[in-house]
Amino acid sequence: MRWLLMWLLMTAQPVHAEFNPQSVVMNCLICHDSEKNSSSGEVPDLAGLTSAELHQALLDFKYDRRFATLMPRIAKGYSDAEIQAVADWLSQ
């Protein structure tokens, strides 16, 4: 029985969920919702930004070329391709 369990653990493939940019964007809008943040100015409104602008900003956060409290930590969790997908989705 032990050998069976060991074999199963050694041959098991990790479960990899498919990346969904829409679910990431929903998290972005928790802080970057234009209706909630229009007056404070502390959290930028993302409405109207192009995919290229969003992509560059996220890469700047990821590679420590732009500073903020949370965004560098968040951006580092995504590949460059995932960041591009999020920027494309968010700019629609």
Coordinates of C-alpha atoms in Angstrom, one line a residue:
M1 CA 0.0 0.0 0.0
R2 CA 2.8 2.4 0.9
W3 CA 4.5 1.8 -2.5
L4 CA 1.2 2.5 -4.3
L5 CA 0.9 5.8 -2.4
M6 CA 4.5 6.7 -3.2
W7 CA 4.1 5.9 -6.9
L8 CA 0.9 8.0 -7.0
L9 CA 2.6 10.9 -5.4
M10 CA 5.7 10.7 -7.7
T11 CA 3.7 10.4 -10.9
A12 CA 1.0 12.9 -10.1
Q13 CA 0.9 15.9 -12.4
P14 CA 0.3 19.3 -10.9
V15 CA -3.1 20.8 -11.5
H16 CA -2.7 24.0 -13.5
A17 CA -5.7 26.2 -13.9
E18 CA -5.9 28.1 -17.1
F19 CA -5.2 31.8 -16.8
N20 CA -8.3 34.0 -17.0
P21 CA -7.5 37.7 -17.4
Q22 CA -11.2 38.6 -16.7
S23 CA -10.9 37.3 -13.1
V24 CA -7.7 39.3 -12.6
V25 CA -9.4 42.4 -13.9
M26 CA -12.2 41.9 -11.4
N27 CA -9.6 42.1 -8.7
C28 CA -8.1 45.3 -10.2
L29 CA -11.5 47.0 -10.1
I30 CA -11.8 46.5 -6.3
C31 CA -9.4 49.4 -6.0
H32 CA -9.4 51.0 -9.4
D33 CA -13.1 51.4 -9.9
S34 CA -13.7 54.9 -11.3
E35 CA -17.0 55.3 -9.4
K36 CA -15.4 54.6 -6.0
N37 CA -12.2 56.5 -6.5
S38 CA -13.0 59.5 -8.6
S39 CA -12.6 62.0 -5.8
S40 CA -9.7 60.7 -3.8
G41 CA -7.0 60.7 -6.5
E42 CA -4.9 58.2 -4.4
V43 CA -5.8 55.2 -6.6
P44 CA -5.6 55.9 -10.3
D45 CA -8.7 55.4 -12.5
L46 CA -7.8 52.9 -15.2
A47 CA -10.7 53.8 -17.5
G48 CA -9.6 55.2 -20.8
L49 CA -6.0 53.9 -20.6
T50 CA -4.8 51.9 -23.7
S51 CA -3.5 48.4 -23.6
A52 CA 0.0 49.7 -24.2
E53 CA -0.2 52.2 -21.3
L54 CA -1.5 49.5 -18.9
H55 CA 1.0 46.9 -20.1
Q56 CA 3.9 49.3 -19.6
A57 CA 2.7 50.4 -16.2
L58 CA 2.4 46.9 -15.0
L59 CA 5.8 45.9 -16.3
D60 CA 7.3 48.9 -14.6
F61 CA 5.8 47.8 -11.3
K62 CA 6.9 44.2 -11.9
Y63 CA 10.5 45.2 -12.6
D64 CA 10.8 47.9 -9.9
R65 CA 10.9 50.8 -12.3
R66 CA 7.7 52.3 -10.8
F67 CA 7.0 52.4 -7.1
A68 CA 3.8 51.9 -5.1
T69 CA 2.8 50.0 -2.0
L70 CA 0.9 47.1 -3.4
M71 CA 1.2 47.1 -7.2
P72 CA 4.8 45.8 -7.4
R73 CA 3.9 42.8 -5.2
I74 CA 0.8 42.1 -7.4
A75 CA 2.6 42.5 -10.7
K76 CA 5.4 40.2 -9.8
G77 CA 2.9 37.4 -9.5
Y78 CA 2.2 37.3 -13.2
S79 CA 4.2 36.4 -16.3
D80 CA 4.8 39.1 -18.9
A81 CA 2.3 37.3 -21.2
E82 CA -0.3 37.3 -18.4
I83 CA 0.3 41.0 -17.8
Q84 CA -0.3 41.6 -21.6
A85 CA -3.6 39.6 -21.4
V86 CA -4.7 41.7 -18.4
A87 CA -3.8 44.9 -20.1
D88 CA -5.7 43.9 -23.3
W89 CA -8.8 42.9 -21.3
L90 CA -8.8 46.0 -19.1
S91 CA -8.5 48.4 -22.1
Q92 CA -11.6 47.0 -23.8

